[in-house]
GROMACS .gro file of C-alpha atoms in nm:
model
  258
    1MET     CA    1   0.684  -2.221  -0.900
    2LEU     CA    2   0.676  -1.927  -0.650
    3ARG     CA    3   0.626  -2.052  -0.276
    4LEU     CA    4   0.442  -1.799  -0.135
    5ALA     CA    5   0.317  -1.718   0.205
    6LEU     CA    6   0.005  -1.457   0.328
    7THR     CA    7  -0.115  -1.273   0.583
    8GLY     CA    8  -0.466  -1.160   0.654
    9VAL     CA    9  -0.630  -1.358   0.473
   10THR     CA   10  -0.986  -1.357   0.649
   11GLY     CA   11  -0.938  -0.939   0.511
   12ARG     CA   12  -1.064  -0.791   0.201
   13MET     CA   13  -0.740  -0.723   0.018
   14GLY     CA   14  -0.601  -1.111   0.136
   15ARG     CA   15  -0.895  -1.282   0.006
   16ALA     CA   16  -0.803  -1.073  -0.285
   17VAL     CA   17  -0.447  -1.180  -0.307
   18LEU     CA   18  -0.558  -1.542  -0.216
   19GLU     CA   19  -0.829  -1.627  -0.536
   20LEU     CA   20  -0.572  -1.478  -0.807
   21ALA     CA   21  -0.316  -1.645  -0.685
   22ALA     CA   22  -0.483  -1.974  -0.671
   23SER     CA   23  -0.559  -1.920  -1.010
   24ALA     CA   24  -0.192  -1.836  -1.128
   25PRO     CA   25   0.033  -2.125  -1.239
   26ASP     CA   26   0.349  -1.996  -1.149
   27ILE     CA   27   0.256  -1.979  -0.759
   28GLN     CA   28   0.208  -2.245  -0.489
   29LEU     CA   29   0.051  -2.105  -0.158
   30VAL     CA   30   0.216  -2.302   0.155
   31ARG     CA   31   0.015  -2.189   0.420
   32GLY     CA   32  -0.245  -1.798   0.562
   33LEU     CA   33  -0.213  -1.668   0.885
   34ILE     CA   34  -0.479  -1.644   1.098
   35ARG     CA   35  -0.554  -1.491   1.446
   36PRO     CA   36  -0.524  -1.738   1.711
   37ALA     CA   37  -0.851  -1.710   1.858
   38ARG     CA   38  -1.021  -1.829   1.481
   39ASP     CA   39  -1.103  -2.193   1.485
   40PRO     CA   40  -0.898  -2.273   1.130
   41HIS     CA   41  -1.184  -2.465   0.992
   42GLU     CA   42  -1.416  -2.280   1.003
   43VAL     CA   43  -1.162  -1.978   0.864
   44ALA     CA   44  -1.084  -2.264   0.585
   45ALA     CA   45  -1.420  -2.281   0.511
   46GLN     CA   46  -1.465  -1.917   0.419
   47LEU     CA   47  -1.183  -1.851   0.191
   48PRO     CA   48  -1.215  -1.826  -0.174
   49ALA     CA   49  -0.947  -2.130  -0.207
   50PRO     CA   50  -0.797  -2.372  -0.009
   51LEU     CA   51  -0.538  -2.229   0.186
   52ALA     CA   52  -0.281  -2.438   0.508
   53LEU     CA   53  -0.334  -2.209   0.758
   54THR     CA   54  -0.126  -2.123   1.089
   55SER     CA   55  -0.191  -1.858   1.409
   56ARG     CA   56   0.190  -1.938   1.394
   57VAL     CA   57   0.432  -1.642   1.263
   58ALA     CA   58   0.705  -1.880   1.280
   59GLU     CA   59   0.538  -2.127   1.105
   60LEU     CA   60   0.378  -1.945   0.881
   61VAL     CA   61   0.701  -1.892   0.700
   62GLN     CA   62   0.869  -2.221   0.661
   63GLY     CA   63   0.914  -2.347   0.342
   64ALA     CA   64   0.785  -2.054   0.171
   65ASP     CA   65   1.027  -1.788  -0.092
   66VAL     CA   66   0.787  -1.436  -0.013
   67VAL     CA   67   0.498  -1.379   0.211
   68VAL     CA   68   0.248  -1.130   0.107
   69ASP     CA   69   0.105  -0.941   0.420
   70PHE     CA   70  -0.187  -0.687   0.404
   71SER     CA   71  -0.252  -0.727   0.788
   72HIS     CA   72  -0.213  -0.523   1.077
   73PRO     CA   73   0.113  -0.319   1.203
   74ALA     CA   74   0.144  -0.506   1.494
   75VAL     CA   75   0.127  -0.839   1.243
   76THR     CA   76   0.349  -0.625   0.964
   77VAL     CA   77   0.624  -0.624   1.235
   78ALA     CA   78   0.601  -0.969   1.374
   79VAL     CA   79   0.614  -1.100   1.005
   80ALA     CA   80   0.892  -0.844   0.904
   81GLU     CA   81   1.111  -1.006   1.196
   82ALA     CA   82   0.974  -1.370   1.083
   83ALA     CA   83   1.096  -1.313   0.706
   84ALA     CA   84   1.462  -1.172   0.768
   85HIS     CA   85   1.526  -1.437   1.005
   86ALA     CA   86   1.423  -1.678   0.733
   87GLY     CA   87   1.591  -1.496   0.485
   88ILE     CA   88   1.289  -1.502   0.260
   89PRO     CA   89   1.180  -1.163   0.108
   90LEU     CA   90   0.884  -0.973   0.247
   91VAL     CA   91   0.611  -0.814   0.020
   92SER     CA   92   0.353  -0.562   0.235
   93GLY     CA   93   0.090  -0.320   0.170
   94THR     CA   94  -0.009  -0.276   0.511
   95THR     CA   95  -0.102   0.093   0.650
   96GLY     CA   96  -0.120   0.278   0.948
   97LEU     CA   97   0.232   0.165   1.118
   98SER     CA   98   0.410   0.380   1.319
   99GLU     CA   99   0.730   0.525   1.349
  100HIS     CA  100   0.853   0.180   1.560
  101ASP     CA  101   0.667  -0.020   1.322
  102GLN     CA  102   0.853   0.162   1.037
  103ALA     CA  103   1.163   0.090   1.184
  104VAL     CA  104   1.151  -0.282   1.250
  105ILE     CA  105   1.035  -0.256   0.896
  106LEU     CA  106   1.385  -0.125   0.769
  107ARG     CA  107   1.570  -0.382   0.991
  108ALA     CA  108   1.438  -0.622   0.779
  109ALA     CA  109   1.540  -0.507   0.491
  110GLN     CA  110   1.947  -0.474   0.576
  111HIS     CA  111   1.863  -0.875   0.591
  112VAL     CA  112   1.631  -0.953   0.278
  113PRO     CA  113   1.406  -0.735  -0.013
  114VAL     CA  114   1.156  -0.595   0.066
  115VAL     CA  115   0.868  -0.404  -0.105
  116GLN     CA  116   0.641  -0.154   0.058
  117ALA     CA  117   0.370   0.037  -0.105
  118ALA     CA  118   0.079   0.198   0.070
  119ASN     CA  119  -0.099   0.112  -0.272
  120PHE     CA  120  -0.045  -0.166  -0.514
  121SER     CA  121  -0.204  -0.066  -0.842
  122LEU     CA  122   0.061   0.016  -1.132
  123GLY     CA  123  -0.149   0.354  -1.219
  124ILE     CA  124  -0.070   0.463  -0.886
  125ALA     CA  125   0.319   0.352  -0.883
  126LEU     CA  126   0.278   0.526  -1.238
  127LEU     CA  127   0.073   0.864  -1.026
  128HIS     CA  128   0.412   0.864  -0.860
  129TRP     CA  129   0.649   0.895  -1.135
  130LEU     CA  130   0.394   1.216  -1.305
  131LEU     CA  131   0.363   1.418  -1.018
  132PRO     CA  132   0.711   1.556  -0.953
  133GLU     CA  133   0.718   1.623  -1.378
  134LEU     CA  134   0.379   1.860  -1.281
  135VAL     CA  135   0.487   2.003  -1.022
  136ALA     CA  136   0.873   2.079  -1.135
  137ARG     CA  137   0.697   2.275  -1.408
  138LEU     CA  138   0.424   2.437  -1.173
  139PRO     CA  139   0.639   2.523  -0.901
  140THR     CA  140   0.338   2.836  -0.789
  141TRP     CA  141   0.019   2.623  -0.814
  142ASP     CA  142  -0.180   2.508  -0.546
  143VAL     CA  143  -0.179   2.210  -0.464
  144GLU     CA  144  -0.483   1.965  -0.303
  145LEU     CA  145  -0.510   1.603  -0.240
  146ILE     CA  146  -0.862   1.465  -0.181
  147GLU     CA  147  -0.901   1.072  -0.132
  148ARG     CA  148  -1.233   0.887  -0.094
  149HIS     CA  149  -1.265   0.505   0.038
  150HIS     CA  150  -1.531   0.290   0.192
  151ARG     CA  151  -1.682   0.361   0.537
  152HIS     CA  152  -1.490   0.049   0.714
  153LYS     CA  153  -1.116   0.236   0.632
  154ARG     CA  154  -0.933   0.207   0.941
  155ASP     CA  155  -0.703   0.484   0.863
  156ALA     CA  156  -0.730   0.835   0.737
  157PRO     CA  157  -0.610   0.960   0.585
  158SER     CA  158  -0.515   0.707   0.339
  159GLY     CA  159  -0.157   0.561   0.328
  160THR     CA  160  -0.154   0.611  -0.070
  161ALA     CA  161  -0.220   0.986  -0.010
  162LEU     CA  162   0.026   1.059   0.272
  163ALA     CA  163   0.240   0.875   0.044
  164LEU     CA  164   0.166   1.085  -0.286
  165ALA     CA  165   0.211   1.402  -0.069
  166ARG     CA  166   0.551   1.293   0.013
  167THR     CA  167   0.653   1.278  -0.347
  168LEU     CA  168   0.474   1.611  -0.418
  169LEU     CA  169   0.667   1.785  -0.118
  170ALA     CA  170   0.986   1.624  -0.215
  171ALA     CA  171   0.969   1.753  -0.591
  172ARG     CA  172   0.951   2.112  -0.438
  173GLU     CA  173   1.236   2.305  -0.510
  174SER     CA  174   1.165   2.525  -0.211
  175ALA     CA  175   1.171   2.486   0.153
  176PRO     CA  176   0.920   2.139   0.246
  177SER     CA  177   0.606   2.242   0.274
  178PRO     CA  178   0.336   2.216   0.576
  179LEU     CA  179   0.112   1.926   0.496
  180VAL     CA  180  -0.288   2.059   0.608
  181TYR     CA  181  -0.538   1.819   0.676
  182GLY     CA  182  -0.861   1.862   0.595
  183ARG     CA  183  -1.024   2.261   0.564
  184GLY     CA  184  -1.175   2.358   0.883
  185PRO     CA  185  -1.192   2.673   1.156
  186GLY     CA  186  -0.853   2.852   1.124
  187THR     CA  187  -0.698   2.678   0.853
  188ALA     CA  188  -0.966   2.715   0.534
  189PRO     CA  189  -0.771   3.021   0.384
  190ARG     CA  190  -0.508   2.853   0.211
  191GLN     CA  191  -0.080   2.971   0.283
  192PRO     CA  192   0.185   2.976   0.016
  193GLY     CA  193   0.286   2.655  -0.067
  194GLU     CA  194   0.049   2.468   0.175
  195VAL     CA  195  -0.088   2.145   0.039
  196GLY     CA  196  -0.424   1.960   0.206
  197ILE     CA  197  -0.523   1.629   0.267
  198HIS     CA  198  -0.881   1.539   0.258
  199ALA     CA  199  -1.071   1.201   0.324
  200VAL     CA  200  -1.377   1.101   0.263
  201ARG     CA  201  -1.522   0.798   0.397
  202ALA     CA  202  -1.872   0.695   0.264
  203GLY     CA  203  -2.019   0.384   0.086
  204GLY     CA  204  -1.846   0.093  -0.070
  205GLU     CA  205  -1.573   0.272  -0.230
  206VAL     CA  206  -1.240   0.098  -0.339
  207GLY     CA  207  -1.059   0.364  -0.361
  208ARG     CA  208  -0.989   0.650  -0.531
  209HIS     CA  209  -0.740   0.968  -0.470
  210THR     CA  210  -0.754   1.246  -0.668
  211VAL     CA  211  -0.428   1.589  -0.678
  212LEU     CA  212  -0.595   1.908  -0.822
  213LEU     CA  213  -0.342   2.187  -0.870
  214ALA     CA  214  -0.488   2.495  -0.924
  215THR     CA  215  -0.390   2.876  -0.989
  216ASP     CA  216  -0.663   3.146  -1.006
  217ASP     CA  217  -0.670   3.159  -1.411
  218GLU     CA  218  -0.650   2.725  -1.465
  219ALA     CA  219  -0.647   2.368  -1.275
  220ILE     CA  220  -0.539   2.053  -1.356
  221GLU     CA  221  -0.705   1.718  -1.204
  222VAL     CA  222  -0.545   1.386  -1.168
  223THR     CA  223  -0.743   1.125  -1.055
  224HIS     CA  224  -0.672   0.708  -1.003
  225TRP     CA  225  -0.958   0.493  -0.885
  226VAL     CA  226  -0.977   0.135  -0.863
  227GLN     CA  227  -1.308  -0.019  -0.948
  228SER     CA  228  -1.167  -0.385  -0.796
  229ARG     CA  229  -0.936  -0.512  -0.544
  230ARG     CA  230  -0.766  -0.762  -0.794
  231ALA     CA  231  -0.564  -0.446  -0.914
  232TYR     CA  232  -0.405  -0.463  -0.608
  233ALA     CA  233  -0.376  -0.782  -0.610
  234GLN     CA  234  -0.231  -0.810  -0.926
  235GLY     CA  235   0.007  -0.556  -0.824
  236ALA     CA  236   0.119  -0.771  -0.489
  237LEU     CA  237   0.163  -1.083  -0.637
  238GLU     CA  238   0.352  -0.906  -0.971
  239ALA     CA  239   0.582  -0.770  -0.679
  240ALA     CA  240   0.657  -1.056  -0.511
  241ARG     CA  241   0.727  -1.236  -0.877
  242ARG     CA  242   0.982  -0.927  -0.930
  243LEU     CA  243   1.140  -0.910  -0.542
  244ILE     CA  244   1.280  -1.271  -0.608
  245GLY     CA  245   1.666  -1.236  -0.670
  246ARG     CA  246   1.742  -0.866  -0.572
  247PRO     CA  247   2.008  -0.790  -0.298
  248PRO     CA  248   1.830  -0.625   0.058
  249GLY     CA  249   1.705  -0.320   0.036
  250LEU     CA  250   1.366  -0.139   0.076
  251TYR     CA  251   1.182  -0.099  -0.264
  252SER     CA  252   0.896   0.097  -0.367
  253LEU     CA  253   0.665  -0.043  -0.625
  254GLN     CA  254   0.837   0.221  -0.880
  255ASP     CA  255   1.143   0.063  -0.770
  256LEU     CA  256   0.990  -0.250  -0.914
  257VAL     CA  257   0.771  -0.164  -1.237
  258THR     CA  258   0.919   0.181  -1.345
   0.00000   0.00000   0.00000
């Protein structure tokens, strides 16, 4: 049995992971993390599955084999440090991390295996594999990224869009291309080699990312969309399973599934 600890249990992703983990025959839920100000009994009554709760990060990791984290950057940093101290792997899908936050993740990865992804869907992992193939063969084509999410998403552009942009830029053989966020006064005409990123926030869209490659004469659009957060939750749990037994280091989802 894989003993799993979980952060962000009151959030959309945390609840999705909790629901799937509770029904998985090979997973035992250890406990979940809540904010100190929350009443554990009140929170427990709202969860989709029974779960012991704590507001202490040190207690969260006790007796766990792996921690799955979909929370807030400040929480992620504390959980990464606790996981490294306890010697257990970390699966993190938290986005919006600062350079300092990322440095903490990297330090934790020197002691335990860490898989970090802005998007835990299998389709996105394979998109990271596909896009370099396209860009390498179409080096002069214009590239734009359009991402759509629900109105409540806190960060823009999405972590997934930024990760896809990094994949695209790394695949170019020329000097690094500039990223342009949106198009407005002074940025509307394209400059050679630019990669544009556009964020849309409306309604209840779970997540949709489109990569547009175009010339004057033809274009290719590659779109991935998620119809349910279960896709992310399934990917996170599969990553947790595959992370066990690996040496310390920072892994991507592609490292585990491709």
